[in-house]
mmCIF file of C-alpha atoms in Angstrom:
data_model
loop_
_atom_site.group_PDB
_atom_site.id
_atom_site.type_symbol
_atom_site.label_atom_id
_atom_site.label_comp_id
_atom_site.label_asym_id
_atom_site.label_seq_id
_atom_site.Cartn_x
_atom_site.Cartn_y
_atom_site.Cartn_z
ATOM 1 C CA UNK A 125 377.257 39.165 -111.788
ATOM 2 C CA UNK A 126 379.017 38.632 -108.143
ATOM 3 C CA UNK A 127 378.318 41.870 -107.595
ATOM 4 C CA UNK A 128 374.754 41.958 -108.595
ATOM 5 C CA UNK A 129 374.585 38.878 -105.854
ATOM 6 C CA UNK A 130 376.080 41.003 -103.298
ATOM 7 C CA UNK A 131 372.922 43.757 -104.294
ATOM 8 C CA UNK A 132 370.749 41.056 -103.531
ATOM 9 C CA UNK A 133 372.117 40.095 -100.364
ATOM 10 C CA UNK A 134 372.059 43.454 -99.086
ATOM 11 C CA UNK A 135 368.690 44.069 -100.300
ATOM 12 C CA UNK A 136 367.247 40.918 -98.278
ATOM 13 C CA UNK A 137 369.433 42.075 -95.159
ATOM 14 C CA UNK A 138 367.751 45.293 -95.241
ATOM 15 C CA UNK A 139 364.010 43.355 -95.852
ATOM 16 C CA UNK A 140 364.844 41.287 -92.634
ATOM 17 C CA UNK A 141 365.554 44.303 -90.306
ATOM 18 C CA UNK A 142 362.530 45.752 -91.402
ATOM 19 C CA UNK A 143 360.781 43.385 -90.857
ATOM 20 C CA UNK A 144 362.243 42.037 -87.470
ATOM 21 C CA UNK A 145 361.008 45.455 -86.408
ATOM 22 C CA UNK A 146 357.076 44.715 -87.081
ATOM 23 C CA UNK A 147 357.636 41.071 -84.932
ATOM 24 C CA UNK A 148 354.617 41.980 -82.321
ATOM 25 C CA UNK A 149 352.062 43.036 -85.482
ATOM 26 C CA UNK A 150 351.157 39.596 -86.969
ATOM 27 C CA UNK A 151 349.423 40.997 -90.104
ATOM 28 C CA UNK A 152 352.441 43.028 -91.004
ATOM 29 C CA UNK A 153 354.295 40.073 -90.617
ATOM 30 C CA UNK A 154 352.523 38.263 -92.509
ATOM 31 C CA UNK A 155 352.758 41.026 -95.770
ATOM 32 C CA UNK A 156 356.404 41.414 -94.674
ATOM 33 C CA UNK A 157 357.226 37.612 -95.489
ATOM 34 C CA UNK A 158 355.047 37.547 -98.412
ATOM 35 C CA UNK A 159 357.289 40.876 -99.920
ATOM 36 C CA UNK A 160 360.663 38.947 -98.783
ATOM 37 C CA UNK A 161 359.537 35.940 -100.573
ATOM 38 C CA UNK A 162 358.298 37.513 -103.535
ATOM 39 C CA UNK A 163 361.262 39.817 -103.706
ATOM 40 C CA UNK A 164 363.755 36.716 -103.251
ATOM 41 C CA UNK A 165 361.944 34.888 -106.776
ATOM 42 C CA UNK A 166 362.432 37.772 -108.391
ATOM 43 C CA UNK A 167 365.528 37.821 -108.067
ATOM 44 C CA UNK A 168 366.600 34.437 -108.026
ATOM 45 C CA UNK A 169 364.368 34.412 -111.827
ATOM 46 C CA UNK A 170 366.735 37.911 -112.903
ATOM 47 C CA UNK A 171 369.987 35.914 -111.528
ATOM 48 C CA UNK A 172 368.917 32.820 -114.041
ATOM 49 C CA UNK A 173 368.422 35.185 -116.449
ATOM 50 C CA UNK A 174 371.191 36.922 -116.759
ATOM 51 C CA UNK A 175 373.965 33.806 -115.890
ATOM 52 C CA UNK A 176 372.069 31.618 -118.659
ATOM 53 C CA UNK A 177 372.561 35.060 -121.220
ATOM 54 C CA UNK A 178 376.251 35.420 -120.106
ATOM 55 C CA UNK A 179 377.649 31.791 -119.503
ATOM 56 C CA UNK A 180 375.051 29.928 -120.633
ATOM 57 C CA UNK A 181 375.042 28.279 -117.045
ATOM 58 C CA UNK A 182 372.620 28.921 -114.140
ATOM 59 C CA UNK A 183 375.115 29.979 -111.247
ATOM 60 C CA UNK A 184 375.022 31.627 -107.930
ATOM 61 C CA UNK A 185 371.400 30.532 -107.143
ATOM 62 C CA UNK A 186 371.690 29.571 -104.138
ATOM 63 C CA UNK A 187 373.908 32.083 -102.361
ATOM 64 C CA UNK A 188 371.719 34.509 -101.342
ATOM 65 C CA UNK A 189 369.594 31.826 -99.274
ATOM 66 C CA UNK A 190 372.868 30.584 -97.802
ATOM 67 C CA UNK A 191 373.998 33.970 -96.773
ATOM 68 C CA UNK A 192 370.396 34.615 -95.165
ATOM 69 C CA UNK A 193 370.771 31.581 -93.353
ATOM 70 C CA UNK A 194 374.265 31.591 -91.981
ATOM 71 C CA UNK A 195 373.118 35.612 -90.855
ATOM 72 C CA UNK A 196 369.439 34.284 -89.185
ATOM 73 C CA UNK A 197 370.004 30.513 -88.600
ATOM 74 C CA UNK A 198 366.818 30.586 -86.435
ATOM 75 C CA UNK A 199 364.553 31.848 -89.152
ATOM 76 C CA UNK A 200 362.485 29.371 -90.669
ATOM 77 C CA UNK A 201 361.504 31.225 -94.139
ATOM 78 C CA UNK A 202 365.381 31.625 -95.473
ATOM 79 C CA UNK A 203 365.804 27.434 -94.907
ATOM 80 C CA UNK A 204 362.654 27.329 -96.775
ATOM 81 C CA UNK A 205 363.510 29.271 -99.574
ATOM 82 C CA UNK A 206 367.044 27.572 -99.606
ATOM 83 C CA UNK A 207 365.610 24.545 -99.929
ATOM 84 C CA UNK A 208 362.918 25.419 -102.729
ATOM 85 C CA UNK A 209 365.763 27.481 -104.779
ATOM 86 C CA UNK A 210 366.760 24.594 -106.480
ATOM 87 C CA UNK A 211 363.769 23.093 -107.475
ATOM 88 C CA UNK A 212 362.600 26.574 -108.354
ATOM 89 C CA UNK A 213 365.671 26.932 -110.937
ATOM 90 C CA UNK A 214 365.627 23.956 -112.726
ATOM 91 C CA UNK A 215 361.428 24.285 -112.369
ATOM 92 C CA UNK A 216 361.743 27.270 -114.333
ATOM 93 C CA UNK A 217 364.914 25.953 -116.683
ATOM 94 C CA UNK A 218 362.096 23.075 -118.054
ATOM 95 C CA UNK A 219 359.685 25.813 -118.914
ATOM 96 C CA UNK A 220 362.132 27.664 -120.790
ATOM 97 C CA UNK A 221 363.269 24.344 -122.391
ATOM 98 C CA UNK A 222 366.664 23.686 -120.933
ATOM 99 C CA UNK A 223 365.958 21.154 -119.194
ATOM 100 C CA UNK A 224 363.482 17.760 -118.586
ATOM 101 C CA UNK A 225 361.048 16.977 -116.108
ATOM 102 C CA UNK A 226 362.787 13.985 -116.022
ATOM 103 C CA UNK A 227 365.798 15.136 -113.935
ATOM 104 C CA UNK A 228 363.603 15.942 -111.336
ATOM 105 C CA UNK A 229 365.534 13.646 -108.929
ATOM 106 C CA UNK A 230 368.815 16.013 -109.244
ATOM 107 C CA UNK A 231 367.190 19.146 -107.838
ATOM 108 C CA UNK A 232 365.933 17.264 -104.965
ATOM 109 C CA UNK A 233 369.328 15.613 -104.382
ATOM 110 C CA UNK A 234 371.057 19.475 -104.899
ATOM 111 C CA UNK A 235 368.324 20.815 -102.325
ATOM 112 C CA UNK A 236 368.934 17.845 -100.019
ATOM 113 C CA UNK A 237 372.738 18.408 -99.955
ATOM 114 C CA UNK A 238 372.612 22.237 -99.662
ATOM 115 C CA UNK A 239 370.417 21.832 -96.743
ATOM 116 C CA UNK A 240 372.325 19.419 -95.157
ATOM 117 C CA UNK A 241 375.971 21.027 -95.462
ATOM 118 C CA UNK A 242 374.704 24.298 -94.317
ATOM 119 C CA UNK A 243 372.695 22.383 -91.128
ATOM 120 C CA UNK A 244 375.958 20.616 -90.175
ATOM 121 C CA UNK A 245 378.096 24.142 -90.613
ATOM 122 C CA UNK A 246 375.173 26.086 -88.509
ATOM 123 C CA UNK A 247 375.499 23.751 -85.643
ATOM 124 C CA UNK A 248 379.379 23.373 -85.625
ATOM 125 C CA UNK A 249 379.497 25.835 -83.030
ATOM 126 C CA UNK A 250 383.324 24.842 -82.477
ATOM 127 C CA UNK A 251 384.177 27.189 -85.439
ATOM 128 C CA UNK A 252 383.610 30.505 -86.079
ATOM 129 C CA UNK A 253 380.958 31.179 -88.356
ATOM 130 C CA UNK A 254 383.825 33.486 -90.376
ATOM 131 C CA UNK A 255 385.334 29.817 -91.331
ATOM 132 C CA UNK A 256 382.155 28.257 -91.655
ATOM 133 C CA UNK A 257 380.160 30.570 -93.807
ATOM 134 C CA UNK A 258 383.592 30.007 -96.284
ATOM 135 C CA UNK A 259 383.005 26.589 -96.212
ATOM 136 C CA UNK A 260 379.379 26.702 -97.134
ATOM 137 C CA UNK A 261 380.071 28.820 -100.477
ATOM 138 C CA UNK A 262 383.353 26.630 -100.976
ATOM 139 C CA UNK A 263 380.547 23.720 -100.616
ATOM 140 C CA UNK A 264 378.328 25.502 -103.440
ATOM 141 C CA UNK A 265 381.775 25.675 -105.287
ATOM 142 C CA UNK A 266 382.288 22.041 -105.084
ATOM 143 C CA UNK A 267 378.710 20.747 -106.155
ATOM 144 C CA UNK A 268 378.776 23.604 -109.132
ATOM 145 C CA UNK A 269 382.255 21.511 -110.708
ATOM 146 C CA UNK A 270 380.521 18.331 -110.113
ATOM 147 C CA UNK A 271 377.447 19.287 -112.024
ATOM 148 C CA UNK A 272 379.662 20.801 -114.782
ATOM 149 C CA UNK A 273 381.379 17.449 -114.809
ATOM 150 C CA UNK A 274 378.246 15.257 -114.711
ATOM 151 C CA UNK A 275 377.218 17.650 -117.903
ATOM 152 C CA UNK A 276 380.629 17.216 -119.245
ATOM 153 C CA UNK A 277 380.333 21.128 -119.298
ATOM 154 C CA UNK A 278 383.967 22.226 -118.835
ATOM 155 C CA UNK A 279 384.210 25.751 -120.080
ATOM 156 C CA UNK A 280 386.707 28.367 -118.610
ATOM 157 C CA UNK A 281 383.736 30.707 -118.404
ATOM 158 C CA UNK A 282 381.754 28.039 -116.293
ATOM 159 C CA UNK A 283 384.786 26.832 -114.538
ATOM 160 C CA UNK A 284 385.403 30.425 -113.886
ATOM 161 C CA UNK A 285 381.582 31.014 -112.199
ATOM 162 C CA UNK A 286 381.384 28.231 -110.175
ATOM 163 C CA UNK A 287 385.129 28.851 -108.534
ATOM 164 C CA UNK A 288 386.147 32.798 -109.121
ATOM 165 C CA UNK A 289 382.816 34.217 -109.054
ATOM 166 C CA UNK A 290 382.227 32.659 -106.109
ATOM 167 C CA UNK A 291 385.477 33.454 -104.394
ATOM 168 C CA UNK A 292 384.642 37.438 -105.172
ATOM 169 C CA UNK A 293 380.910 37.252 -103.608
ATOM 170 C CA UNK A 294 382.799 35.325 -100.432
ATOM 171 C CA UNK A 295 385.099 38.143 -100.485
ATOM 172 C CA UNK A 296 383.208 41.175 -100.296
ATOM 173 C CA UNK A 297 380.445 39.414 -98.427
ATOM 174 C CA UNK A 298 382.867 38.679 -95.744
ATOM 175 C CA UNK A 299 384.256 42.328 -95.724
ATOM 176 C CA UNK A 300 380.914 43.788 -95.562
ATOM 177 C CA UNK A 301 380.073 41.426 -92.471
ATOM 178 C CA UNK A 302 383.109 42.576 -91.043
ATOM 179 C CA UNK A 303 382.455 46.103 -91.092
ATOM 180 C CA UNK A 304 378.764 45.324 -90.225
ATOM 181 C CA UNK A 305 380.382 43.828 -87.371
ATOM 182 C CA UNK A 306 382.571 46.059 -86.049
ATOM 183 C CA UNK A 307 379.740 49.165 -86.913
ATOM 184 C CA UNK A 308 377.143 47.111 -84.721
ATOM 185 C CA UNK A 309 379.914 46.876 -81.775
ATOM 186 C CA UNK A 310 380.188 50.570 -81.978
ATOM 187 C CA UNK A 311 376.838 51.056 -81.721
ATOM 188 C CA UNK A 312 376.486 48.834 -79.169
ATOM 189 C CA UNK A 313 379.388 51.081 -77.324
ATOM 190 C CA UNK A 314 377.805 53.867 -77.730
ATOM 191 C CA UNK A 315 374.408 52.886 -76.352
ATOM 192 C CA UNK A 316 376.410 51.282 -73.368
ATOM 193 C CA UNK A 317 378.251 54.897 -72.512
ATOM 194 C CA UNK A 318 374.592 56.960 -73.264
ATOM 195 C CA UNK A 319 373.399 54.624 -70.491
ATOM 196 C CA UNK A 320 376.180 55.206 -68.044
ATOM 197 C CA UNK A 321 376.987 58.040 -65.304
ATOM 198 C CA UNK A 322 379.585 59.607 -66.339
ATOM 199 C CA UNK A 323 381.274 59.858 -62.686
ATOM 200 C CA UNK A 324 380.030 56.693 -61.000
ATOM 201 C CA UNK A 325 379.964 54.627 -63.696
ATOM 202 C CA UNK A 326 376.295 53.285 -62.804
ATOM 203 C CA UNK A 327 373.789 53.373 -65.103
ATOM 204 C CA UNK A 328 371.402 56.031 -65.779
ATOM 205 C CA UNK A 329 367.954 57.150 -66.155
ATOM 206 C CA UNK A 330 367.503 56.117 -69.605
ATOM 207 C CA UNK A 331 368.795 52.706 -68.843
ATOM 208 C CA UNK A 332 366.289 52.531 -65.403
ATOM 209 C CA UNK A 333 363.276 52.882 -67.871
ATOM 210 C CA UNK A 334 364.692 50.733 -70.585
ATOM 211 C CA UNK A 335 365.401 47.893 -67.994
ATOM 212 C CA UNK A 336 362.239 48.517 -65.883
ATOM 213 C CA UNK A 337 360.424 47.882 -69.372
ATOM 214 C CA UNK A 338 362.423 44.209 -70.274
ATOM 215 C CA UNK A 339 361.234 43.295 -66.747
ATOM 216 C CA UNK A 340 357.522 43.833 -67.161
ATOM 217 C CA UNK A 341 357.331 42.066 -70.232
ATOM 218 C CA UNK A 342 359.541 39.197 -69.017
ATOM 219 C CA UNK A 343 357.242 36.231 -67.748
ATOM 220 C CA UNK A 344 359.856 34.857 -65.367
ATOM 221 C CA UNK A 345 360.061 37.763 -63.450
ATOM 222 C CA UNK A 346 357.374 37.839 -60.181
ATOM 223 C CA UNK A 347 358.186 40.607 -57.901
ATOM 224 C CA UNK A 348 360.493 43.837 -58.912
ATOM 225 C CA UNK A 349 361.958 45.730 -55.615
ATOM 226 C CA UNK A 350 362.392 49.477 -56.574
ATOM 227 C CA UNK A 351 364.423 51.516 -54.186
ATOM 228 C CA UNK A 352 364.735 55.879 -53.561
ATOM 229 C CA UNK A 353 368.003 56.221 -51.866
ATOM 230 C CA UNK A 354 370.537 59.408 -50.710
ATOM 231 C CA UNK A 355 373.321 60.089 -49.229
ATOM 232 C CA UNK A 356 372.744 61.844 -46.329
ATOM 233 C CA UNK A 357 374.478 65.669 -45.923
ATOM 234 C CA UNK A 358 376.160 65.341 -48.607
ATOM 235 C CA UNK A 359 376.156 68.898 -49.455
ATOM 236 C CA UNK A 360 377.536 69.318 -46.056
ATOM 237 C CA UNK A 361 380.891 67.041 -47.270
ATOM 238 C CA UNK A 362 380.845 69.258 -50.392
ATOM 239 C CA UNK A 363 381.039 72.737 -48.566
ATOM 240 C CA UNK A 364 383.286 71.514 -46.103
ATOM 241 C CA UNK A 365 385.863 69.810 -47.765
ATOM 242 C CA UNK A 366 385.286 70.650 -51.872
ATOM 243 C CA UNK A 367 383.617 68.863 -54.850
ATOM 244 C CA UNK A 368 386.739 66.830 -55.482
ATOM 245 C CA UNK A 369 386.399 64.976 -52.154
ATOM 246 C CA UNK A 370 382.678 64.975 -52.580
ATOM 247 C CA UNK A 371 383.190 63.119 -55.687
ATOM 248 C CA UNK A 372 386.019 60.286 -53.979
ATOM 249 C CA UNK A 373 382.798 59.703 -51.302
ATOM 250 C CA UNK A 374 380.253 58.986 -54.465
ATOM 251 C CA UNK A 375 382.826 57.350 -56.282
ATOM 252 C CA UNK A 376 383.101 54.500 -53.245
ATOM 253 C CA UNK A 377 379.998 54.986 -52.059
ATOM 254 C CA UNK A 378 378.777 53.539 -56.138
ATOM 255 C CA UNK A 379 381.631 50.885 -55.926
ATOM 256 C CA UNK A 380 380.577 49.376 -52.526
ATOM 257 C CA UNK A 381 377.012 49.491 -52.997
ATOM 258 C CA UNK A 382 377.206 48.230 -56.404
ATOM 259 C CA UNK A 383 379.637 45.132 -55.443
ATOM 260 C CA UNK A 384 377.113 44.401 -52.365
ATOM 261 C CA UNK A 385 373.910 44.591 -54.805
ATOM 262 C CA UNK A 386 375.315 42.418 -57.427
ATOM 263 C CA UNK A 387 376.834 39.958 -55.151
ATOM 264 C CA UNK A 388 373.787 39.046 -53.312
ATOM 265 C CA UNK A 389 371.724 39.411 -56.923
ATOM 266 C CA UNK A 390 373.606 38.224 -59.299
ATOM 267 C CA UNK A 391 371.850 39.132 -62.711
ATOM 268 C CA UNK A 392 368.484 40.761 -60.296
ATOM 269 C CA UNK A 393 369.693 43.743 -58.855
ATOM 270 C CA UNK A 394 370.925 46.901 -60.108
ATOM 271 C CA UNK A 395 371.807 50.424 -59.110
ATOM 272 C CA UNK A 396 371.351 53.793 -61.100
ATOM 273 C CA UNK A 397 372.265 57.319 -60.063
ATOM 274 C CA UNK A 398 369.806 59.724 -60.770
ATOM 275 C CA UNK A 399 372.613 62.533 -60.392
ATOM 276 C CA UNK A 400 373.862 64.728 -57.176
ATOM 277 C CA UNK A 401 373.828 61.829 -54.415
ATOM 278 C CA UNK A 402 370.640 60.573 -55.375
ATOM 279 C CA UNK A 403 370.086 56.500 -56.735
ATOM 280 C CA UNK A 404 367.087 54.209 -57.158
ATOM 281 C CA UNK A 405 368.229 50.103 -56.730
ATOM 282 C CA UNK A 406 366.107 47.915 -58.806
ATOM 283 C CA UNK A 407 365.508 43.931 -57.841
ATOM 284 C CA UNK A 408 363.756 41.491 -59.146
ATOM 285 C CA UNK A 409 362.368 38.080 -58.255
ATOM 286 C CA UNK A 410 363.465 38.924 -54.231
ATOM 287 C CA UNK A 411 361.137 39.498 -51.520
ATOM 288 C CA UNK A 412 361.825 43.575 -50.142
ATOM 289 C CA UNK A 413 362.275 42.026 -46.739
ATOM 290 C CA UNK A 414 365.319 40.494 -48.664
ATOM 291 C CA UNK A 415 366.428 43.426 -50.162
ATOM 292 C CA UNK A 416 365.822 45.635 -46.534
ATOM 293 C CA UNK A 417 367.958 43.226 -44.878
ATOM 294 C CA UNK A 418 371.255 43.426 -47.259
ATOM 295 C CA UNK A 419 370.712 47.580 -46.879
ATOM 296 C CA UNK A 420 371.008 47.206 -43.389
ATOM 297 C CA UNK A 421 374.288 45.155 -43.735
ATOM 298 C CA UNK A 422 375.734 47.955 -46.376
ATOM 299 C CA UNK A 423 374.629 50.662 -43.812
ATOM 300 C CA UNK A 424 376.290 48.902 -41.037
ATOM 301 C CA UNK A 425 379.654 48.620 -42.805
ATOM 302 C CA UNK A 426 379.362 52.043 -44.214
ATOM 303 C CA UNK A 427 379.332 53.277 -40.013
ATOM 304 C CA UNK A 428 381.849 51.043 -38.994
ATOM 305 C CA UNK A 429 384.295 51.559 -42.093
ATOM 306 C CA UNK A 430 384.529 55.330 -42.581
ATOM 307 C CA UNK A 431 386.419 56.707 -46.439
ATOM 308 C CA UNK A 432 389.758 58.099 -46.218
ATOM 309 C CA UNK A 433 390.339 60.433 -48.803
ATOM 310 C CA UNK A 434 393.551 60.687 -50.735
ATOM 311 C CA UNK A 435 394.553 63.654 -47.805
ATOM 312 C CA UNK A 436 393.977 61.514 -45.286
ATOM 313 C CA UNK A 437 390.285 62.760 -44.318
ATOM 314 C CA UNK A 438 387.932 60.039 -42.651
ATOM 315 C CA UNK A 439 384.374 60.740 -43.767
ATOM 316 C CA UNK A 440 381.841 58.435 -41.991
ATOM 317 C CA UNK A 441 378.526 57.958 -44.928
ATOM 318 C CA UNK A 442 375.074 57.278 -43.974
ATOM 319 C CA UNK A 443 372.481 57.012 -46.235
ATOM 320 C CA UNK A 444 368.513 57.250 -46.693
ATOM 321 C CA UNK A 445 366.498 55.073 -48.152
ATOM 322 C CA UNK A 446 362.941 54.046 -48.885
ATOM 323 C CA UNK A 447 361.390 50.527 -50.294
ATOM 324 C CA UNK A 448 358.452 50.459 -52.471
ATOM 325 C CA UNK A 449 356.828 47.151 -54.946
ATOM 326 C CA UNK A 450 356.503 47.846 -58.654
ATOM 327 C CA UNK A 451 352.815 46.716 -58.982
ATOM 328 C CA UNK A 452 351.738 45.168 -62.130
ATOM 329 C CA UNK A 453 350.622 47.415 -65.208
ATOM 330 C CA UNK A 454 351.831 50.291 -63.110
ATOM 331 C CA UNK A 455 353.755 52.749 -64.900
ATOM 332 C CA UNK A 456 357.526 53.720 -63.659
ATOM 333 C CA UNK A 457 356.951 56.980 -63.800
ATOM 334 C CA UNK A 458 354.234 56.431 -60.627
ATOM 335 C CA UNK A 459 356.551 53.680 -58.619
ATOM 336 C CA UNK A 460 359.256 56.481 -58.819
ATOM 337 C CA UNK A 461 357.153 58.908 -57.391
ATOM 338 C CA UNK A 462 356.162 56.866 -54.673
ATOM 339 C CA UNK A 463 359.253 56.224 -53.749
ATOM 340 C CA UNK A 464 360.509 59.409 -53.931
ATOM 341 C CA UNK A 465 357.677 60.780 -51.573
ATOM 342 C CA UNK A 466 358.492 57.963 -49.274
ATOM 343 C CA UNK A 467 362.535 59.019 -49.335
ATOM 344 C CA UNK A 468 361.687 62.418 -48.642
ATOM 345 C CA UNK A 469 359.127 61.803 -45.746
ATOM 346 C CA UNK A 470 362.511 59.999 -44.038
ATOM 347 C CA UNK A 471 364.619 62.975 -44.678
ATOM 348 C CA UNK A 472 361.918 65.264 -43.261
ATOM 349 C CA UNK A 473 362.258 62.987 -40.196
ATOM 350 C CA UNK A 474 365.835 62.990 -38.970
ATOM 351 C CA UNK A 475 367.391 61.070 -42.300
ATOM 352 C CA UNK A 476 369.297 57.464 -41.857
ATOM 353 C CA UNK A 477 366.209 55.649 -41.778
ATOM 354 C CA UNK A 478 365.417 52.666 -44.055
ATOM 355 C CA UNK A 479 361.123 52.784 -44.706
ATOM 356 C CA UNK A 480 359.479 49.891 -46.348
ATOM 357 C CA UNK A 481 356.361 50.440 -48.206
ATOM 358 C CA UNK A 482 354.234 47.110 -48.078
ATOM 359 C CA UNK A 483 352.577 47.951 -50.722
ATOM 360 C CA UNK A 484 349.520 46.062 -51.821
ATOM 361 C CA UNK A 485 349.888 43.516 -49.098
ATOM 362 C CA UNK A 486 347.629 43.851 -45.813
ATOM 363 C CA UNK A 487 351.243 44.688 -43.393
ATOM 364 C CA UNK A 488 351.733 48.114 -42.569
ATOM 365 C CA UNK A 489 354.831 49.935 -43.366
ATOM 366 C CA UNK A 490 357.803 49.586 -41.099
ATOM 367 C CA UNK A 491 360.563 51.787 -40.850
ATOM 368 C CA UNK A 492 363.501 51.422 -39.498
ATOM 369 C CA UNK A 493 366.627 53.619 -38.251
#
């Protein structure tokens, strides 16, 4: 029977990923809670089943709810259902005869208690939630020998679901969390390095569209700064002093820019590198006169603070760059390309020139060497 629980609690892990993924559709919602519930009652009605065929004893009832709400404390439908899961039981025990109506005021004093140990253990944020998930089955432990007592229903097969049978769900659920842990972090690795130059360290294209996309759909965000920017002759360091050294320049080139980016926006500004010596800087809630005026402090310090290679060669960077407003509704893809035309149009014209594109407002652009 632990095991069976353990089914169960998988099952309704997989049901709440599914449905997590149809949030934004509210009528698949909708049929997605009704299956969860439905599904949950069916199983909670097999569990009785089979615990009152076996030990003559309902028993691990309320575990699966627990789980579901230690997992997805913010979900409102799994404390629903954990509080209804006792009623439900001994609602369904009376029909079958095992019980009478007239201990109606015990399943509302077991639903009462479950609800309030496992509020208490959600919020106790002090603890890890691998100490107080333990407590919360321990918890169901302790009111199943209490019961058995009130019933004066000492068995060692009863005695033996409410404390061992318990202790094996807690033990496998807790490995399987584990693992789903540690698989999760992995994944979470992964996407991390898929969004990450491999040289630089910066992130990527893929990670420029993803985080372009959480900032248009993010209400608290006004104005988002995109920025074309390149390093200019760099082909001219790689022919005349090789690839390795070309790579030291981009390597400090990424580490300065980045520090000065994310130092005057913390948490609203980024930099990708498109690959070669090419980057776009993304920055939100800042005015581009802001972000203009820190580019003209980086290319200032780049000129007066030249690299020195690990042989000892001084290479003086300047860089290109052009300004441009993501407008809203407008698609990357189109922001990009003005910014790239704008980038280019400087490099056409003698390179180390900073161009702002007022873009929707009534100034005209200004550019500036």
């Amino acid at each position: 029977m632990p095991i069976i629980v353990i089914c169960m609690i998988i099952s309704q892990i997989y049901f709440e990923r599914y449905w997590e993924s149809f949030q934004g559709n509210k009528l698949a919602n909708c049929g997605l809670v009704a299956a969860i519930t439905i599904t949950y009652f069916i199983q909670e009605f097999c569990l009785l089943q089979l615990s009152l065929l076996n030990i003559n004893e309902v028993a691990f009832m309320q575990v699966v709810s627990v789980t579901m709400v230690f997992r997805n404390s913010k979900n409102k439908l799994w404390w629903g259902l954990l509080a209804i899961t006792p009623i439900f039981a001994n609602a369904v025990e009376v029909l079958l005869g095992i019980e009478s109506i007239s201990t109606w005021w015990i399943w509302l004093g077991e639903s009462a208690i479950f609800l309030l140990v496992c509020g208490v253990l959600v919020q106790w944020k002090g603890i890890s939630i691998r100490i107080r998930y333990p407590l919360a089955i321990l918890s169901l432990s302790l009111v199943g020998i209490i019961s058995l007592g009130i019933e004066n229903n000492f068995t060692v097969v009863t005695v033996a679901a409410a404390t061992l049978g318990l202790m094996i769900i807690l033990f496998f659920e807790s490995r399987r969390y584990e693992s789903e842990i540690r698989n999760e972090e992995k994944i979470k690795l992964l996407q991390r390095e898929s969004e990450r130059d491999d040289l630089t360290g910066l992130l990527n294209y893929r990670a420029l569209s993803q985080g372009i996309s959480a900032l248009t759909e993010d209400r608290d965000i006004h104005s988002i700064v995109i920025g074309g920017l390149d390093i200019d002759h760099f082909k001219r360091i790689n022919d005349t002093y090789g690839r390795f050294v070309g790579n030291e320049v981009l390597n400090y080139f990424s580490t300065v820019f980045r520090k000065k980016i994310h130092e005057a926006f913390p948490d609203q500004g980024y930099v990708y590198r498109f690959g070669g010596e090419e980057f776009t800087i993304v920055v939100s809630n800042h005015s581009i006169e802001e972000v203009y005026a820190l580019l003209q402090t980086i290319e200032k310090q780049f000129s007066e603070q030249p690299i020195v290679t690990k042989e000892g060669v001084k290479i003086t960077i300047n860089f290109s760059c052009s300004l441009t407003n993501h407008l809203n509704g407008e698609l990357l893809d189109l922001t990009l390309k003005r910014a790239d035309k704008m980038l280019y149009s400087v490099k056409n014209n003698g390179r180390g020139w900073i161009v702002i594109d007022h873009h929707s407002t009534p100034e005209e652009n200004v550019a500036v060497n």
